[in-house]
PDB file of C-alpha atoms in Angstrom:
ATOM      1  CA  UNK A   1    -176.543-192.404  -7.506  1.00  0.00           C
ATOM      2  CA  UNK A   2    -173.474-190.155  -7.734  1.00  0.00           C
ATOM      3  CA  UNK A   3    -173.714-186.435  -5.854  1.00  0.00           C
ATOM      4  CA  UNK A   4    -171.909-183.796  -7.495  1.00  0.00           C
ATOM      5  CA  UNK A   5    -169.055-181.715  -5.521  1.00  0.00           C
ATOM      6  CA  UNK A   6    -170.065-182.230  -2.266  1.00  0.00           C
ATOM      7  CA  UNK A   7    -169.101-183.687   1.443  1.00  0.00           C
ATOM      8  CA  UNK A   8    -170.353-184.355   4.427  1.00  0.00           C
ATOM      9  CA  UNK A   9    -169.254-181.677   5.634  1.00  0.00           C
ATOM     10  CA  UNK A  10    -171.128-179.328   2.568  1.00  0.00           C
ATOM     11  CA  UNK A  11    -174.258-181.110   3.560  1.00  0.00           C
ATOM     12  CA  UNK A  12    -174.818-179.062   6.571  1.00  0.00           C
ATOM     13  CA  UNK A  13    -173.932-175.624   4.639  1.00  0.00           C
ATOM     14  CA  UNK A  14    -175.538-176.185   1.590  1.00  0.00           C
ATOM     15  CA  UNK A  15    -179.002-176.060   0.850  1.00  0.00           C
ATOM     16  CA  UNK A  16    -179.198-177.050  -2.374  1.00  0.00           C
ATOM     17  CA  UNK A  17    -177.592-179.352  -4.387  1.00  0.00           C
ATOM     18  CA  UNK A  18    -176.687-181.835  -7.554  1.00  0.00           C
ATOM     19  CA  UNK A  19    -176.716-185.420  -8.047  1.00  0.00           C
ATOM     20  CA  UNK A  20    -177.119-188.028 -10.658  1.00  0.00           C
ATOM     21  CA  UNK A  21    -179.694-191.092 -11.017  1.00  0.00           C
ATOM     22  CA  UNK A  22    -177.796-194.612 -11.845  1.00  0.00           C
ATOM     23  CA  UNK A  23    -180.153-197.304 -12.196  1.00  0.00           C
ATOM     24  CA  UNK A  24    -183.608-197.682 -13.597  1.00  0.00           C
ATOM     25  CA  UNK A  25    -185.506-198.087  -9.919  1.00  0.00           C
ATOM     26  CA  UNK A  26    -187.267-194.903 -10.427  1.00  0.00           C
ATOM     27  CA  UNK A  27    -188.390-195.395 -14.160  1.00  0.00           C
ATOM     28  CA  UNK A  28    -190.715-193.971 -15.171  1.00  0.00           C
ATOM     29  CA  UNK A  29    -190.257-190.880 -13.255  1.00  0.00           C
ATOM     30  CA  UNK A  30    -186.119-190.656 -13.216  1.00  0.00           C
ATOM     31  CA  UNK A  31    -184.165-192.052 -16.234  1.00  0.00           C
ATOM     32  CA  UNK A  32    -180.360-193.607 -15.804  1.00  0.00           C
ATOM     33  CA  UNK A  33    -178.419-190.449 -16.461  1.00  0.00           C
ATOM     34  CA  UNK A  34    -180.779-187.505 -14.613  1.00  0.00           C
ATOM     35  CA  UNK A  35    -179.707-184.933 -12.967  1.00  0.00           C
ATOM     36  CA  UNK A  36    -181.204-183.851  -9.841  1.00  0.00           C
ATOM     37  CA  UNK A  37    -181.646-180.377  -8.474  1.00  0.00           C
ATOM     38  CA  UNK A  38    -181.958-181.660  -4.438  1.00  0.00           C
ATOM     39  CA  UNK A  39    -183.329-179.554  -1.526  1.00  0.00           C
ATOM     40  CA  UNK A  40    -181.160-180.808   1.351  1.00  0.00           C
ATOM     41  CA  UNK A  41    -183.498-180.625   4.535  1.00  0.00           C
ATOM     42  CA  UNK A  42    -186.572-179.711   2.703  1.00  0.00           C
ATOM     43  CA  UNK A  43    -189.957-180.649   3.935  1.00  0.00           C
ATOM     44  CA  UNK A  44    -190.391-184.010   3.617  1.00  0.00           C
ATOM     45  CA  UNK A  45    -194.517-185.604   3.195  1.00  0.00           C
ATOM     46  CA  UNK A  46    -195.665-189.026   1.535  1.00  0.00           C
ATOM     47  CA  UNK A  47    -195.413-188.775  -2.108  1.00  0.00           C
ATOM     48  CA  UNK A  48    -192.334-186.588  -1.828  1.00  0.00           C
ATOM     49  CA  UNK A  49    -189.323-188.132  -4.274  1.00  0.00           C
ATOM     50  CA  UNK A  50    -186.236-188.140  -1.675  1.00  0.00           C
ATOM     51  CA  UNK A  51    -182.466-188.374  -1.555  1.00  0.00           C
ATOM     52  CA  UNK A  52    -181.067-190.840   1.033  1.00  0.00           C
ATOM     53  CA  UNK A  53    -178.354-192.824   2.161  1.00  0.00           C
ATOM     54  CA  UNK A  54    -178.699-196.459   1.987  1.00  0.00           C
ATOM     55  CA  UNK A  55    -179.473-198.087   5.481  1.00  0.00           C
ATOM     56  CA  UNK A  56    -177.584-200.806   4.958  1.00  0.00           C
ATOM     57  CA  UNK A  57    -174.145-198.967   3.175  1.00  0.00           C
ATOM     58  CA  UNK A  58    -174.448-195.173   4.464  1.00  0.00           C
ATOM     59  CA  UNK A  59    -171.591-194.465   2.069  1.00  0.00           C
ATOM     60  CA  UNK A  60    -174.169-194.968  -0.963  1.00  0.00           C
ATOM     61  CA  UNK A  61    -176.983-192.824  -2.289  1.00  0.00           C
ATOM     62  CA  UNK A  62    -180.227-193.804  -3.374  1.00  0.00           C
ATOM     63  CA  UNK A  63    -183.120-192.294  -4.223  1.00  0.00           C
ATOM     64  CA  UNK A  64    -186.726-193.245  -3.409  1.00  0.00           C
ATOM     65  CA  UNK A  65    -189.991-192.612  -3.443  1.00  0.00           C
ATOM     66  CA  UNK A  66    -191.510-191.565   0.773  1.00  0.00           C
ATOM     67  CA  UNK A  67    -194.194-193.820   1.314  1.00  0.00           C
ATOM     68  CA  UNK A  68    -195.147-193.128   4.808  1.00  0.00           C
ATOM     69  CA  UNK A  69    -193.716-192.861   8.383  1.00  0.00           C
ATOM     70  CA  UNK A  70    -193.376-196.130  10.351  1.00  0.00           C
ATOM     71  CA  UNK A  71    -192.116-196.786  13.455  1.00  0.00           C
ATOM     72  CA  UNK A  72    -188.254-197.307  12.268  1.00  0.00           C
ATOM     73  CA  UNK A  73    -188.659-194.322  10.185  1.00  0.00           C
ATOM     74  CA  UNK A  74    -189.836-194.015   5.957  1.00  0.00           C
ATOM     75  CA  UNK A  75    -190.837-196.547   4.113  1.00  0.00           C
ATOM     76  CA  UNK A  76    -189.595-195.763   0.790  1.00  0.00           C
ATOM     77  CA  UNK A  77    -189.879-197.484  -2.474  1.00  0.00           C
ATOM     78  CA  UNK A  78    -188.312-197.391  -6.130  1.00  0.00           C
ATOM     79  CA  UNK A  79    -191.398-196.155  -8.945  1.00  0.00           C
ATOM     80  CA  UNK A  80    -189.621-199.437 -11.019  1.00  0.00           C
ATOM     81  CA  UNK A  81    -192.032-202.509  -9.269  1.00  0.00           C
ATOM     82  CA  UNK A  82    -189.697-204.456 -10.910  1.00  0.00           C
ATOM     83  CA  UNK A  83    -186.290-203.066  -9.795  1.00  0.00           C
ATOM     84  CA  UNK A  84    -185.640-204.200  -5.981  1.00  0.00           C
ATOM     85  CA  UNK A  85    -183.628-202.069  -3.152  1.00  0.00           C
ATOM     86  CA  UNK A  86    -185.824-200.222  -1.640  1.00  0.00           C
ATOM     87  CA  UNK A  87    -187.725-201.118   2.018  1.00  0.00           C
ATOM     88  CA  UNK A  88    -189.144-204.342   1.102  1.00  0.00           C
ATOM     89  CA  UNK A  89    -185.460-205.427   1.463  1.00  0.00           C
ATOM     90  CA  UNK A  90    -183.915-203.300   4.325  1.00  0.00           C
ATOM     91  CA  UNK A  91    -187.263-202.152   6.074  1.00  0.00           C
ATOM     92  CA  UNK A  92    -188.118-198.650   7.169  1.00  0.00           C
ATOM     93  CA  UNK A  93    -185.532-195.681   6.549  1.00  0.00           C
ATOM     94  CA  UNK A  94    -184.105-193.673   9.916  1.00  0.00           C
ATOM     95  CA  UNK A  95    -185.150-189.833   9.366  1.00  0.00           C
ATOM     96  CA  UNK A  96    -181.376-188.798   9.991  1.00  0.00           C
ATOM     97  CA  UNK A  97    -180.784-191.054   6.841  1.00  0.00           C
ATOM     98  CA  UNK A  98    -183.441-188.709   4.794  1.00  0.00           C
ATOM     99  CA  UNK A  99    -180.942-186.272   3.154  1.00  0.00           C
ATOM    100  CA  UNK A 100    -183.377-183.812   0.637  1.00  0.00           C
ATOM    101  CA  UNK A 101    -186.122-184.103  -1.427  1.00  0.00           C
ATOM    102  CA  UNK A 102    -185.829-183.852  -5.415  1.00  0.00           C
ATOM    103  CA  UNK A 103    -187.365-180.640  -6.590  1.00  0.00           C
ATOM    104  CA  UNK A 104    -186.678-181.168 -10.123  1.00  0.00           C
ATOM    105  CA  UNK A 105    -184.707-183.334 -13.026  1.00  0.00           C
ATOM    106  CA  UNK A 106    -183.114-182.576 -15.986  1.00  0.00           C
ATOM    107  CA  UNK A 107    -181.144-184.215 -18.567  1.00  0.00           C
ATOM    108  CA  UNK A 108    -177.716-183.249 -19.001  1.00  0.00           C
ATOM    109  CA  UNK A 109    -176.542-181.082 -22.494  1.00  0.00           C
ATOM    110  CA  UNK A 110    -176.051-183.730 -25.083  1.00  0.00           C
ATOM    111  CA  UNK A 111    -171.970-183.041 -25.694  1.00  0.00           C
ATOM    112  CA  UNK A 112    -170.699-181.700 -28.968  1.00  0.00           C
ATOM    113  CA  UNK A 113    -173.955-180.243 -29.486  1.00  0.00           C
ATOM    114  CA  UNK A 114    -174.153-177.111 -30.852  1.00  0.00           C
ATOM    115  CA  UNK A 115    -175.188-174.128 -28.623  1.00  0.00           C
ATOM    116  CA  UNK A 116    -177.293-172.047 -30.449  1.00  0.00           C
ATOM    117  CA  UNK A 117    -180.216-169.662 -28.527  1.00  0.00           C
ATOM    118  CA  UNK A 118    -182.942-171.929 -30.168  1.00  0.00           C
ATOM    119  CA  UNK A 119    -180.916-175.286 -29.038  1.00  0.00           C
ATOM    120  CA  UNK A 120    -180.597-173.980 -25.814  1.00  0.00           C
ATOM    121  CA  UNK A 121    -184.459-173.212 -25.168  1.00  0.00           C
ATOM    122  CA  UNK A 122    -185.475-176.339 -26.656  1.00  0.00           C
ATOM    123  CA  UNK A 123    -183.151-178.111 -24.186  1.00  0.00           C
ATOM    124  CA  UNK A 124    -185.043-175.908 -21.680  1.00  0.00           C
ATOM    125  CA  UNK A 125    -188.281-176.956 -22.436  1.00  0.00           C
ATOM    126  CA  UNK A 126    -188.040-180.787 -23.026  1.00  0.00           C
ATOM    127  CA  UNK A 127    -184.928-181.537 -20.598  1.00  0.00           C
ATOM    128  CA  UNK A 128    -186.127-179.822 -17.561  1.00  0.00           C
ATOM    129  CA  UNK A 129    -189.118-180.787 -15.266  1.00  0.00           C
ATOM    130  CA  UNK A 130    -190.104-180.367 -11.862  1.00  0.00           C
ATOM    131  CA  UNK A 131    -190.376-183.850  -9.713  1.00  0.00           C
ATOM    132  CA  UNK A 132    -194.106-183.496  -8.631  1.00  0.00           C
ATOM    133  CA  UNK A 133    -195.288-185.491  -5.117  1.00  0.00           C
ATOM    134  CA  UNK A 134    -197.105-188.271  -5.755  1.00  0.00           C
ATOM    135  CA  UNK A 135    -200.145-188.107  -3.301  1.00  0.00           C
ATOM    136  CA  UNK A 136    -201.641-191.093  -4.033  1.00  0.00           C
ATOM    137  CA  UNK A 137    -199.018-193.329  -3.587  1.00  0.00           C
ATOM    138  CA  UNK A 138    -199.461-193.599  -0.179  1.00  0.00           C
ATOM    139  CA  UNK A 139    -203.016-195.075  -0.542  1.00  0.00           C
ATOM    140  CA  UNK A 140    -202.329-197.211  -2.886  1.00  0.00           C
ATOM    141  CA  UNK A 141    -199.885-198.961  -0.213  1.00  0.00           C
ATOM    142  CA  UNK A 142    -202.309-199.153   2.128  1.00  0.00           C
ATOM    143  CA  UNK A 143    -204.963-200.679  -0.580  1.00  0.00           C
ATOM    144  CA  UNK A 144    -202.691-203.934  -1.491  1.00  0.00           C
TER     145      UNK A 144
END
């Protein structure tokens, strides 16, 4: 996951912010090449899609699904069951590690297109959508 334009030192300022999914972990919900519109300190619940730094290489993003709260922190895992890195390989997620939930994804303007009102609007309406909590995936954790 790559964040656009900012630091660690923006990350305290800023409240909101940009990055991009790499990867397929979070298929079906977030496609390889998403943008993400990211809440940085946002209220964080089970369900909720979140941006994080890996536990194990704090230099890289990832984002995750929040499970629930454990001792050692979030449990968080990719929507991809097939796709590994997520806690059942480095265990529960510190909160400080927690950056911002994912409010919404969209995909990026297809380059060269043309940029017509009615281009633009359909872009709008099939490129953009908000990243809804996922209540239930919390029980179905504890139903395995």
């Amino acid at each position: 996951m790559r964040e656009s334009g900012r630091d660690r030192a923006a990350e305290a300022e800023a409240p909101f912010g940009i990055a991009e999914v790499t990867g397929v972990s979070m298929v079906p919900t977030l496609l390889h090449g998403d943008r993400l519109f990211v809440h940085y300190g946002g209220r964080l619940r089970p369900g909720c899609v979140a941006v994080l730094r890996h536990p194990l290489q704090q230099d890289l993003l990832i984002v995750k699904r929040l499970i629930e709260r454990r001792d050692g922190g979030w449990w968080v895992l990719g929507d991809n069951p097939a796709a590994e890195g997520d806690s059942r390989v480095f265990g529960a997620v510190p909160p400080e590690l927690v950056l911002g939930r994912v409010r919404a994804r969209y995909r990026p303007v297809t380059p060269g297109r043309q940029r017509s009102a009615a281009v633009t609007l359909s872009w709008l309406v099939s490129a953009v959508r908000p990243v809804w909590s996922d209540r239930s995936a919390s029980r179905r954790l504890r139903a395995r």
